[in-house]
Short mmCIF file of C-alpha atoms (C1' of nucleotides) in Angstrom, two decimals:
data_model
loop_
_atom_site.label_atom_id
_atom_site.label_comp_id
_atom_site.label_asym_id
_atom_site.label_seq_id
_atom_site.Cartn_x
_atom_site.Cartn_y
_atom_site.Cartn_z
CA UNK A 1 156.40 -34.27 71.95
CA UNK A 2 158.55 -37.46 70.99
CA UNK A 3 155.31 -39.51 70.50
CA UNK A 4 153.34 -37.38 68.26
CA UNK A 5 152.57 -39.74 65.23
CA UNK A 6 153.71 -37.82 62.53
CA UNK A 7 157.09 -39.44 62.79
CA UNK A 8 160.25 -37.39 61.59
CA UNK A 9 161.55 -40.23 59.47
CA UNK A 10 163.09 -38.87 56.26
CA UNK A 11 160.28 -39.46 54.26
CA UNK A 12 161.11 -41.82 51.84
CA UNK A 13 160.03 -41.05 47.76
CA UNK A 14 158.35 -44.00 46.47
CA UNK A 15 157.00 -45.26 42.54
CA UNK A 16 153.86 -43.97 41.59
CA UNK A 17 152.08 -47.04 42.02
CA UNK A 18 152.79 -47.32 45.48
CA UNK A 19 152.30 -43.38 46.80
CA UNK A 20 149.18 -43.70 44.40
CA UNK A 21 147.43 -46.74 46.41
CA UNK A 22 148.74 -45.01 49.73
CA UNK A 23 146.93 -41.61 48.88
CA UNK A 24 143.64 -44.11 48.10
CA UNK A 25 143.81 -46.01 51.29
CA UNK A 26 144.04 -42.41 53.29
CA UNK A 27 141.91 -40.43 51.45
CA UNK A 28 139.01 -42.83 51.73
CA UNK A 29 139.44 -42.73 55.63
CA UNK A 30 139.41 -38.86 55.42
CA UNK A 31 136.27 -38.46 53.46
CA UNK A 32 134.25 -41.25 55.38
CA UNK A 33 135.53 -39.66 58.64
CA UNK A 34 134.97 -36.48 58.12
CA UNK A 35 132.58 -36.21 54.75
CA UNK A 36 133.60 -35.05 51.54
CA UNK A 37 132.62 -31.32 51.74
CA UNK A 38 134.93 -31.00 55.36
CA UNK A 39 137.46 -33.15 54.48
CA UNK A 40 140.74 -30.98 53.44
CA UNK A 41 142.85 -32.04 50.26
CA UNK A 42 145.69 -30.28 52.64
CA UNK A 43 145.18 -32.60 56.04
CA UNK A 44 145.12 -35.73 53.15
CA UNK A 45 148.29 -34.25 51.77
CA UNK A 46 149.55 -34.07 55.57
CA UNK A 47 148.87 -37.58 56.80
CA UNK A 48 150.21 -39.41 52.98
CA UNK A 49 153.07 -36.96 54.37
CA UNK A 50 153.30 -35.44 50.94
CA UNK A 51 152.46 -32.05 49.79
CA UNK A 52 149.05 -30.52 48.69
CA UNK A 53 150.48 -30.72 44.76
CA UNK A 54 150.97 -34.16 44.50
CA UNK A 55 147.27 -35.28 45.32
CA UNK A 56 146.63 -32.91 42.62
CA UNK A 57 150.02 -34.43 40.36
CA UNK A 58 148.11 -37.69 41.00
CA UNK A 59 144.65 -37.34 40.43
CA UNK A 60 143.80 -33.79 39.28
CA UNK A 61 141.13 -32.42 41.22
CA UNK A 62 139.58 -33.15 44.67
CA UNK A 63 136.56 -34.91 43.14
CA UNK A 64 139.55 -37.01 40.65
CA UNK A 65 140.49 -38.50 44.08
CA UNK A 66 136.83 -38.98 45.70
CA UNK A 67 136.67 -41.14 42.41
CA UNK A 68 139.61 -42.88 42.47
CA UNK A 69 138.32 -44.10 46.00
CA UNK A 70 134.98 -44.85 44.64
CA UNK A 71 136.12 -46.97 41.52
CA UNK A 72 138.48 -48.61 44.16
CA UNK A 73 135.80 -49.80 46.53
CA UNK A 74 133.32 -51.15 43.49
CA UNK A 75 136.38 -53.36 42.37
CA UNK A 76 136.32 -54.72 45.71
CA UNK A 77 132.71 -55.29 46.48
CA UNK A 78 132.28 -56.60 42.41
CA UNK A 79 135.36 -58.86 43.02
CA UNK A 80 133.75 -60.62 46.57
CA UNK A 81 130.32 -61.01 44.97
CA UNK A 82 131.20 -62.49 41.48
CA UNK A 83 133.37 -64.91 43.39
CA UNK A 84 130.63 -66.00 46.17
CA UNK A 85 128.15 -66.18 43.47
CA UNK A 86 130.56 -68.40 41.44
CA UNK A 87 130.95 -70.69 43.82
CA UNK A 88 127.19 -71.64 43.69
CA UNK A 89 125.83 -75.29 42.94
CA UNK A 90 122.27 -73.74 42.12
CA UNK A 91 120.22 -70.48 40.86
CA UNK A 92 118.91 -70.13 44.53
CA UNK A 93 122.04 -70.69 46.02
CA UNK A 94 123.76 -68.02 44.09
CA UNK A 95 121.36 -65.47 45.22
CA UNK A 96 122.03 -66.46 49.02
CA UNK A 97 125.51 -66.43 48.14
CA UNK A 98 125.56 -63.15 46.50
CA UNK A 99 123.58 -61.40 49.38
CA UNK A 100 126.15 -62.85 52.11
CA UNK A 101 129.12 -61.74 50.15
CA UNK A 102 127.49 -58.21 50.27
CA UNK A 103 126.61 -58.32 53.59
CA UNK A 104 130.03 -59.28 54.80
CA UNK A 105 131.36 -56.20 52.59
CA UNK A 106 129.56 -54.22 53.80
CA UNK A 107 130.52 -54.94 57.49
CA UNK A 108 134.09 -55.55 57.18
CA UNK A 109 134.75 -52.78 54.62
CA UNK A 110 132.58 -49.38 56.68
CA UNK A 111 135.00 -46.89 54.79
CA UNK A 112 134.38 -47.79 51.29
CA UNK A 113 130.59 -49.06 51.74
CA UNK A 114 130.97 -45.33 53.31
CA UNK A 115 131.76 -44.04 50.14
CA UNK A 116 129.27 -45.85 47.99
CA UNK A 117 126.56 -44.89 50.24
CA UNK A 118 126.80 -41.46 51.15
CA UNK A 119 126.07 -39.81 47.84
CA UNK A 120 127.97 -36.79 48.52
CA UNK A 121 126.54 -33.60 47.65
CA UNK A 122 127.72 -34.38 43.52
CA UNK A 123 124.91 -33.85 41.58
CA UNK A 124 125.26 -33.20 38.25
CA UNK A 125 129.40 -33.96 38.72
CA UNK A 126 131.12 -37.26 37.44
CA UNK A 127 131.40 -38.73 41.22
CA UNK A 128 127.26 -38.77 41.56
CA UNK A 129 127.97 -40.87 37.95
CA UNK A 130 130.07 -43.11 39.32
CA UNK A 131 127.98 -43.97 42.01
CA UNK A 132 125.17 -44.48 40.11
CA UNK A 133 126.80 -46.57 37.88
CA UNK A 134 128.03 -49.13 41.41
CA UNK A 135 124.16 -49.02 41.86
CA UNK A 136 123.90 -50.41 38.14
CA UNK A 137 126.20 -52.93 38.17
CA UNK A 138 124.90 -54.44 41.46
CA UNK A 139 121.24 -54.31 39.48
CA UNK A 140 122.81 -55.95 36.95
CA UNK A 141 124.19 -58.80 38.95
CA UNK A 142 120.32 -59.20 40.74
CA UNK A 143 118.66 -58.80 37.05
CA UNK A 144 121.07 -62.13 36.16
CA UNK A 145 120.32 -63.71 39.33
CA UNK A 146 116.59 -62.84 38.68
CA UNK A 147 116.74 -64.35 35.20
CA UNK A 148 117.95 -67.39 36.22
CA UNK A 149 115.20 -67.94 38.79
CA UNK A 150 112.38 -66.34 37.80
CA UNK A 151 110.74 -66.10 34.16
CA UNK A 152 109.78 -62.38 33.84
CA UNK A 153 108.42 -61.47 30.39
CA UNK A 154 108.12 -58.08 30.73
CA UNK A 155 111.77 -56.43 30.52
CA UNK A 156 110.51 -53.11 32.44
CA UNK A 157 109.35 -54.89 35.35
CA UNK A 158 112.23 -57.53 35.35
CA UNK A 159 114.33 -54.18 35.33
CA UNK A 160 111.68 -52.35 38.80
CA UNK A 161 112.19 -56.12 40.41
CA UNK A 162 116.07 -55.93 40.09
CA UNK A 163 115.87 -52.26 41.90
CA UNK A 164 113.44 -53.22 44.12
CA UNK A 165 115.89 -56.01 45.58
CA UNK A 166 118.70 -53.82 45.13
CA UNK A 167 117.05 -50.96 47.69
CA UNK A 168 115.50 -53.22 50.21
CA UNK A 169 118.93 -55.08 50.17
CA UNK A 170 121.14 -51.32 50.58
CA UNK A 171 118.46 -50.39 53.40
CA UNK A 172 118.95 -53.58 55.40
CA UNK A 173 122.31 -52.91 54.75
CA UNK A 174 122.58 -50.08 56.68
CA UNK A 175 119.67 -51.40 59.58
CA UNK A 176 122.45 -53.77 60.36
CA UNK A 177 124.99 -51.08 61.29
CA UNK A 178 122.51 -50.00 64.06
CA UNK A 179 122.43 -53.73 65.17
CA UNK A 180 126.18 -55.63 66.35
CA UNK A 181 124.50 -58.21 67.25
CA UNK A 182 122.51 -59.29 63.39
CA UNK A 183 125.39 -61.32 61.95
CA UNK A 184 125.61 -61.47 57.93
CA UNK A 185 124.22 -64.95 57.74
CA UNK A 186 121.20 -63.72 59.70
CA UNK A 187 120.33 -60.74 57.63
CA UNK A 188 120.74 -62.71 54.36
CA UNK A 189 117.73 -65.12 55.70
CA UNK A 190 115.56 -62.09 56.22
CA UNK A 191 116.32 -61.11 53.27
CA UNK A 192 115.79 -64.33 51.01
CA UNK A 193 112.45 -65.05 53.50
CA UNK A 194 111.35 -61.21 52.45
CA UNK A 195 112.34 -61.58 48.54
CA UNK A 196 111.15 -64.71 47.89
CA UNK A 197 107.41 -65.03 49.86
CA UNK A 198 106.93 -61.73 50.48
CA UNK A 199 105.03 -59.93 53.16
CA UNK A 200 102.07 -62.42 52.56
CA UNK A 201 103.49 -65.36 54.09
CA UNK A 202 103.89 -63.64 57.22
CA UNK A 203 100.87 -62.25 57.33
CA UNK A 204 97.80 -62.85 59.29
CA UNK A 205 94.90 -61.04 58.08
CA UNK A 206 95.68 -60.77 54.53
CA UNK A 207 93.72 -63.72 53.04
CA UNK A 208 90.49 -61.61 53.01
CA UNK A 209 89.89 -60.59 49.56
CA UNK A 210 93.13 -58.85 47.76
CA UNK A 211 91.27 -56.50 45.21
CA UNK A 212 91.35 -57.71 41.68
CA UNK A 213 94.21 -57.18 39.75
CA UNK A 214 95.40 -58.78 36.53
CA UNK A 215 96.90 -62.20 37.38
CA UNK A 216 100.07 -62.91 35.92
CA UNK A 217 100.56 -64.31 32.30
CA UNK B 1 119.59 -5.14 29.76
CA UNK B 2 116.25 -4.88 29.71
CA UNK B 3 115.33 -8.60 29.65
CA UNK B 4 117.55 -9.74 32.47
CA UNK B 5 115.85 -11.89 35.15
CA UNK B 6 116.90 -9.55 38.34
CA UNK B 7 114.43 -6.82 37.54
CA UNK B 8 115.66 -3.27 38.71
CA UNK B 9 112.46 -3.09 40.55
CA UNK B 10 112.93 -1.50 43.89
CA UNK B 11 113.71 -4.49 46.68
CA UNK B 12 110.76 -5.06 48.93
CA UNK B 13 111.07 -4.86 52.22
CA UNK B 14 109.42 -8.00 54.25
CA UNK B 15 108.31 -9.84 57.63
CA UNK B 16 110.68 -12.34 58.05
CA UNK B 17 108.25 -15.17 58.06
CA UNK B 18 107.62 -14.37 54.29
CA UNK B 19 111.70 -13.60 53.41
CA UNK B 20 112.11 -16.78 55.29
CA UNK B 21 109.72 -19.15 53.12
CA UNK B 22 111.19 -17.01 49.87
CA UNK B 23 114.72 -17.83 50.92
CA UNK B 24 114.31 -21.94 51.41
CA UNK B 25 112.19 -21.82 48.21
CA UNK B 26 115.35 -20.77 46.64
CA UNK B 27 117.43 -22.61 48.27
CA UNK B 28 115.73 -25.82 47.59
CA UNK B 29 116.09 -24.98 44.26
CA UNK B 30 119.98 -23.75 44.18
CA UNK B 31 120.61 -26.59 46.43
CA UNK B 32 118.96 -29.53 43.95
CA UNK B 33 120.29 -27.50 40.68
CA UNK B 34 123.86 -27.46 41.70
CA UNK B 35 124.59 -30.08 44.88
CA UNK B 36 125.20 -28.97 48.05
CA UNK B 37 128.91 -27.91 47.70
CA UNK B 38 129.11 -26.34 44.51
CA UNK B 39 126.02 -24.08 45.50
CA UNK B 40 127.12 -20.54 46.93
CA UNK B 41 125.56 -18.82 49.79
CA UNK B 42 126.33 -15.31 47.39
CA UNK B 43 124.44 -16.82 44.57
CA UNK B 44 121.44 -17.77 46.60
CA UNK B 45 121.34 -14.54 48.17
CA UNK B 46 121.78 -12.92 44.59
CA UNK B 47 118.43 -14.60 43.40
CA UNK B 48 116.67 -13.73 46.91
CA UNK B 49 117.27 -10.48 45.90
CA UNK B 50 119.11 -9.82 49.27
CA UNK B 51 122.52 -9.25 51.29
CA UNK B 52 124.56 -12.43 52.09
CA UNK B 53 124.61 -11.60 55.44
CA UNK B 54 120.69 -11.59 55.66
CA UNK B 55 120.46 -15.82 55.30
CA UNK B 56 123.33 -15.95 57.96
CA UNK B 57 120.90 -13.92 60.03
CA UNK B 58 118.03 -15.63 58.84
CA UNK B 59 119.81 -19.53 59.05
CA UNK B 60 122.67 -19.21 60.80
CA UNK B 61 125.01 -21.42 58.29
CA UNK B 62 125.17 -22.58 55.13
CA UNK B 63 124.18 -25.91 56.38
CA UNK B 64 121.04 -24.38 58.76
CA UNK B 65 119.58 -23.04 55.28
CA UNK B 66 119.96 -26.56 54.04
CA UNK B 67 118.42 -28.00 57.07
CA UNK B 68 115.76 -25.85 57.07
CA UNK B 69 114.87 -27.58 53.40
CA UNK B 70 115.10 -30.52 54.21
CA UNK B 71 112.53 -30.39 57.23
CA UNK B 72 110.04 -28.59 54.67
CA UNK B 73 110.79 -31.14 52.85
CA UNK B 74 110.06 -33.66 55.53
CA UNK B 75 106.82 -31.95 56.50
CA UNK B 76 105.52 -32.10 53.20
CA UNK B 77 105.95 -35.87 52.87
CA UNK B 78 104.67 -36.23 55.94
CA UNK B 79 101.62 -34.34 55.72
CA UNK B 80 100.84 -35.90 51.86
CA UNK B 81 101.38 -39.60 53.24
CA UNK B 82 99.22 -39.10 56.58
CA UNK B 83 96.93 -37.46 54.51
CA UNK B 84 96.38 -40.83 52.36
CA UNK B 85 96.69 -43.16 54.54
CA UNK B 86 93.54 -41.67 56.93
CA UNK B 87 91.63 -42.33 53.79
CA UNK B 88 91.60 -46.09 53.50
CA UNK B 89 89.07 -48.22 54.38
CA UNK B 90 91.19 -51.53 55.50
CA UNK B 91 94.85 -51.96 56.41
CA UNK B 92 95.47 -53.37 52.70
CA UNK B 93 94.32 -49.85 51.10
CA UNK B 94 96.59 -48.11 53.44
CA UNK B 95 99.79 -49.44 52.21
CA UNK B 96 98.17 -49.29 49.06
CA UNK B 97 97.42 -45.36 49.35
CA UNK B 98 100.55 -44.65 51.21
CA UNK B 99 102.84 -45.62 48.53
CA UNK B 100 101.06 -43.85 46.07
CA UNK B 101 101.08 -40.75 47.58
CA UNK B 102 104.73 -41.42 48.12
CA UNK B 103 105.64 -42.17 44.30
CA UNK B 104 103.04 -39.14 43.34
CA UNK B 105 104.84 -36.79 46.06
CA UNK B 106 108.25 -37.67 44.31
CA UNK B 107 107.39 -37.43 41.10
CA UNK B 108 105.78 -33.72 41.68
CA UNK B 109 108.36 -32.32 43.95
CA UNK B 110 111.63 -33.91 42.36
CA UNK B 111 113.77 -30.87 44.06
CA UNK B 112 112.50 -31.26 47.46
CA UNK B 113 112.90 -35.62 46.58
CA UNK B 114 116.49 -34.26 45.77
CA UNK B 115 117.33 -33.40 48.63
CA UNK B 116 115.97 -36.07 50.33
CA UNK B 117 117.94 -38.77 48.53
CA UNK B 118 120.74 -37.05 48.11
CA UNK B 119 123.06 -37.68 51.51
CA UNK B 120 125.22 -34.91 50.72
CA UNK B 121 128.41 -34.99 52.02
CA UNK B 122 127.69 -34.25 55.54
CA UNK B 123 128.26 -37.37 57.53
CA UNK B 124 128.67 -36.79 61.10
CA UNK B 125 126.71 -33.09 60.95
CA UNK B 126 123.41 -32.51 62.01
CA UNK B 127 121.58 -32.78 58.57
CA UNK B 128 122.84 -36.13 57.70
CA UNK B 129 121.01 -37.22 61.25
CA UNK B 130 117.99 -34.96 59.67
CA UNK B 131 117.78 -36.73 56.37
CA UNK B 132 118.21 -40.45 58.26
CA UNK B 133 115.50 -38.86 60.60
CA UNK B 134 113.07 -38.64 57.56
CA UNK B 135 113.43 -42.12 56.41
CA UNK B 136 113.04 -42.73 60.35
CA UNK B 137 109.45 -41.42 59.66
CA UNK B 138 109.17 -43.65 56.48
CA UNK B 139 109.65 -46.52 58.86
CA UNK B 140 107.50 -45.91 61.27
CA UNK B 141 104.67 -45.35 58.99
CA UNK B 142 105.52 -48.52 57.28
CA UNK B 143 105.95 -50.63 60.65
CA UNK B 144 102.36 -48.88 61.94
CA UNK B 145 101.17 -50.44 58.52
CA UNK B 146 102.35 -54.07 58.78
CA UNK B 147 101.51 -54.07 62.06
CA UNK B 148 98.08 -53.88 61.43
CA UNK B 149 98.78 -56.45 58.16
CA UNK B 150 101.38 -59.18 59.24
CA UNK B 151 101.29 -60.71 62.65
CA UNK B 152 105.20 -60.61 63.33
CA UNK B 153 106.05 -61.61 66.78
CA UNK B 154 109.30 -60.99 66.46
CA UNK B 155 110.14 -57.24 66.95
CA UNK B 156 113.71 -56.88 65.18
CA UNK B 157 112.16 -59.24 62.41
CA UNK B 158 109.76 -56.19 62.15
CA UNK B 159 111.74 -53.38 62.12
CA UNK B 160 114.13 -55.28 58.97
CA UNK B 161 110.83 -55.71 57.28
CA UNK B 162 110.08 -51.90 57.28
CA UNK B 163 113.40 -51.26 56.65
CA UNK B 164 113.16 -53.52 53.55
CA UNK B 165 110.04 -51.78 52.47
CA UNK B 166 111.36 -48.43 52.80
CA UNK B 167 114.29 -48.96 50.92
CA UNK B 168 112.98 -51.35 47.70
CA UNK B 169 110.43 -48.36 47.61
CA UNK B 170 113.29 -45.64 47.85
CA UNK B 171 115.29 -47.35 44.74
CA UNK B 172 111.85 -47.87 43.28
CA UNK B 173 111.60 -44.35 43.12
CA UNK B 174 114.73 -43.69 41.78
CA UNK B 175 114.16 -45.73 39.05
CA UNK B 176 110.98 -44.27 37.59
CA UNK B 177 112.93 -41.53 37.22
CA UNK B 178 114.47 -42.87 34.11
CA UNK B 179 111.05 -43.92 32.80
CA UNK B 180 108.70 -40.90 32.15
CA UNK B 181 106.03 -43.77 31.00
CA UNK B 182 106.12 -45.00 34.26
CA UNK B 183 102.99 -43.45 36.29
CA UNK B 184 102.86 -43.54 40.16
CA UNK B 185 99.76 -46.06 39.87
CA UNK B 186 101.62 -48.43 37.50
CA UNK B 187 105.03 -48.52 40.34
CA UNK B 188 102.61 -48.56 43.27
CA UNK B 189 101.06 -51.76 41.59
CA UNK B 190 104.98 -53.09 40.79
CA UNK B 191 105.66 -52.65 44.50
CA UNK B 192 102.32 -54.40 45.86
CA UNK B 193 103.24 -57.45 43.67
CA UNK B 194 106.68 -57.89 44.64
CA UNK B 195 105.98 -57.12 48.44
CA UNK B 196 103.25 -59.24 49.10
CA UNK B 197 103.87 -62.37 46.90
CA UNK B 198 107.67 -61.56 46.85
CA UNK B 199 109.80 -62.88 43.90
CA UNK B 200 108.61 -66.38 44.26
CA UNK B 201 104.83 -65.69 43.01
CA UNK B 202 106.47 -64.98 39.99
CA UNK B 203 109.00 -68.07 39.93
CA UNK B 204 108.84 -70.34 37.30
CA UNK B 205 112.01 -72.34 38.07
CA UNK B 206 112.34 -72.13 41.63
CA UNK B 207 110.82 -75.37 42.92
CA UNK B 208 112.64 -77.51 40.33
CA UNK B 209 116.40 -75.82 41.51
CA UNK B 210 118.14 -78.26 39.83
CA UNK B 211 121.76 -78.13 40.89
CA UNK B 212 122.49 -77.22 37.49
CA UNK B 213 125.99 -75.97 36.91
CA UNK B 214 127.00 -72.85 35.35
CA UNK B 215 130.41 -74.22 33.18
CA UNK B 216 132.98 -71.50 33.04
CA UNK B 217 132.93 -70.87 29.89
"C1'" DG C 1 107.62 14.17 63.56
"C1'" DA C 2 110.66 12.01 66.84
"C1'" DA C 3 111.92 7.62 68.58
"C1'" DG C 4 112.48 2.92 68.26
"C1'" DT C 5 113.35 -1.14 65.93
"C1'" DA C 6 113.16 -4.74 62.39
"C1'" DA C 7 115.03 -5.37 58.03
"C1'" DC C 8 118.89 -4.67 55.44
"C1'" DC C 9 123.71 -3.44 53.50
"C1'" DT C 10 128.96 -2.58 52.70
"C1'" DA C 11 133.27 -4.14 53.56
"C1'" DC C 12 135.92 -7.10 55.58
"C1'" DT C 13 138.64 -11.97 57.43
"C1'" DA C 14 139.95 -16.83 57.27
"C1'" DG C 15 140.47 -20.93 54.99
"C1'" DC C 16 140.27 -24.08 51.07
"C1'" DA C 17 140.72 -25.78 46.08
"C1'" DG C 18 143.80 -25.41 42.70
"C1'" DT C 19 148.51 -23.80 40.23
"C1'" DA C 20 153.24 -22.01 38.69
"C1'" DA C 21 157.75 -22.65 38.84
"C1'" DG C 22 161.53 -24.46 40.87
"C1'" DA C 23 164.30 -27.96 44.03
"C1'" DT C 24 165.97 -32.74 45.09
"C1'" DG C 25 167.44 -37.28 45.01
"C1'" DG C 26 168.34 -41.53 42.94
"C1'" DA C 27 169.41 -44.36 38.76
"C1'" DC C 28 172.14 -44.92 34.89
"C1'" DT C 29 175.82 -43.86 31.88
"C1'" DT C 30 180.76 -43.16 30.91
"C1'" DA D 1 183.65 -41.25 40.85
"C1'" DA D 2 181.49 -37.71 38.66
"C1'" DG D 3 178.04 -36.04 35.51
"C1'" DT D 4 173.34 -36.15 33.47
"C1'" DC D 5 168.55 -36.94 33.36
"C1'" DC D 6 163.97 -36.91 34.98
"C1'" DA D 7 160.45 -38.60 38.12
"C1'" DT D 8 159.28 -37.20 42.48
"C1'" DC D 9 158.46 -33.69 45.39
"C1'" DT D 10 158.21 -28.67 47.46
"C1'" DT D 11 157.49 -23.64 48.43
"C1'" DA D 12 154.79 -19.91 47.59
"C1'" DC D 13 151.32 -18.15 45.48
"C1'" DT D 14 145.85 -16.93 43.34
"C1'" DG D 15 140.99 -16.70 43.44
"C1'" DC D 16 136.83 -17.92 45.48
"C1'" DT D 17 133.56 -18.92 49.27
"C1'" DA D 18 131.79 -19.40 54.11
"C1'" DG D 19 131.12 -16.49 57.65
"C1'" DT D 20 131.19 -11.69 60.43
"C1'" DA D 21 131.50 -6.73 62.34
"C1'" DG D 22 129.39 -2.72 62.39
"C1'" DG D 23 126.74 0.75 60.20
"C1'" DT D 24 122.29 2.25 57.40
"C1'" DT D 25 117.43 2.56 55.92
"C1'" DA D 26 112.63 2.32 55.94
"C1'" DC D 27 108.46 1.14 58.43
"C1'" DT D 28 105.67 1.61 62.73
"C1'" DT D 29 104.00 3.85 66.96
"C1'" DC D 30 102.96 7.53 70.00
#
DNA sequence: GAAGTAACCTACTAGCAGTAAGATGGACTT
DNA sequence: AAGTCCATCTTACTGCTAGTAGGTTACTTC
């Protein structure tokens, strides 16, 4: 065949840098194609059009390069955040900021939020870590956000709120990739409506009689 | 040896429904111990007590026996969740009860939980569709809920809502985890707070957003 | 106690992660 | 222009694991 895509250019040897960020960029398609537990070190190897060794020359063992492609796409999605949240005139506004800017990631980068979703079958292993530790530094981000707005006391449940917005926010996250048609702006109203009133402000029948609990400060 | 584990005893014979439940038992564990890929099918069979080629028979693949967790899994959420919520006396009790039994069920079956959260590698197979089937479940149980609490005309509006709920209680989970002080009652009381008055009940600064600028440095 | 069958095993194949040891090409000196 | 150096790259392997073919054993039934 004279159109099969593995062209039979001489393939050309390259500086690390480069063949390093190439072997990223197709690995991460790989796994989020096919999964990390099917995906082949050998059909990577075959479409960087290098052999097998080098992937292991570069970044020592299958998981080494799962990594690699993990710490690559939590640069990215920490870079588009800090900046949208930067860019905000108030507390508020940074939080609806920082919720588009994820929500835009999210949709215009499926491979790597791919990546930092799926937690891969890595318990126990350095990946699983690594993912974690994405999770953490978006909690982190929300438990600034959070400080800013709201005056939590209590450390432990200023740490539960930052999760709690962190989950709903992953979950909705992945509800939009079942719906084309919810743009990023749309979901990040849902989302601030949800976060900041609540269920209660939608609801209908709640006024009669919450049970008792300790009021606030 | 006379203290090792696999006792010399003479293997049983069984009716497969028994060997069956022994060999997911096993499994669940093997699976949450070790991950998904790093667990053999030899090593599980070693601790059955039986033949590799009887959990081929028994499961068909390596992923079947893993499927055939997770639905036990499943089931038992299920059953513990319905089980709460047909107790309550008003709609507000049944979210109330329903998200305790969830944070109790995690916290007493943390391998089954495993395998629940964990999305394990297998994007496009069948048991990825199996584990997004369970928090499927989660969903509709949570939508059934609201629907009875909020009055939300909109029907996408309600579906992000569950999905919202579902996943701030997911991370929720996740995090008391990391804090053995942490009972289910205590997180169940966390997540009522922050999903009916949402963040702003707890706002100190929100209706005075000043425009206040954060200097770089 | 012979026959039938459900439960079980030994012994293999194929394919993948990971490695040892050597080949190649380009840049830089002289 | 020819020689030297070394980063880049390759061929050819090992060991381990998912999955299978075909035979064996113990329990039941008549």
């Amino acid at each position: 065949m004279s159109t099969t895509a593995k062209a039979p250019t001489r393939r050309k040897r390259m500086p690390r840098a480069e063949r390093e960020r190439q072997m990223i960029e197709v690995a991460e398609a790989v796994f989020a194609e096919r999964g990390y537990t099917a995906a082949s070190m050998d059909e990577i190897a075959e479409r960087v059009g290098v052999s097998k060794p080098m992937l292991y020359e570069y970044f020592h063992s299958k998981e080494g390069l799962l990594l690699a492609c993990i710490r690559q796409s939590r640069a990215a999605l920490r870079e588009v955040t800090e900046e949208a949240v930067a860019q905000a005139a108030s507390a508020e506004d940074a939080m609806r900021r920082g919720l588009r800017a994820f929500f835009v990631f999210i949709r215009e980068h499926r491979e790597a939020w791919s990546l930092l979703r799926h937690e891969m079958a890595l318990i126990g292993t350095s990946a699983a870590d690594e993912i974690e530790a994405t999770r953490q530094q978006q909690t982190d981000l929300i438990s600034n956000l959070l400080g800013a707005l709201v005056g939590e006391s209590d450390p432990i449940r200023a740490e539960a709120s930052a999760e709690f917005v962190v989950g709903a926010c992953e979950r909705l996250a992945i509800w939009c990739e079942r719906h084309e048609d919810i743009t990023p702006e749309i979901v990040t109203e849902y989302a601030m409506d949800l976060l900041w009133g609540g269920l209660a402000q939608r609801a209908t029948k709640i006024d009669t009689a919450r049970p008792e609990h300790h009021s606030p400060r």
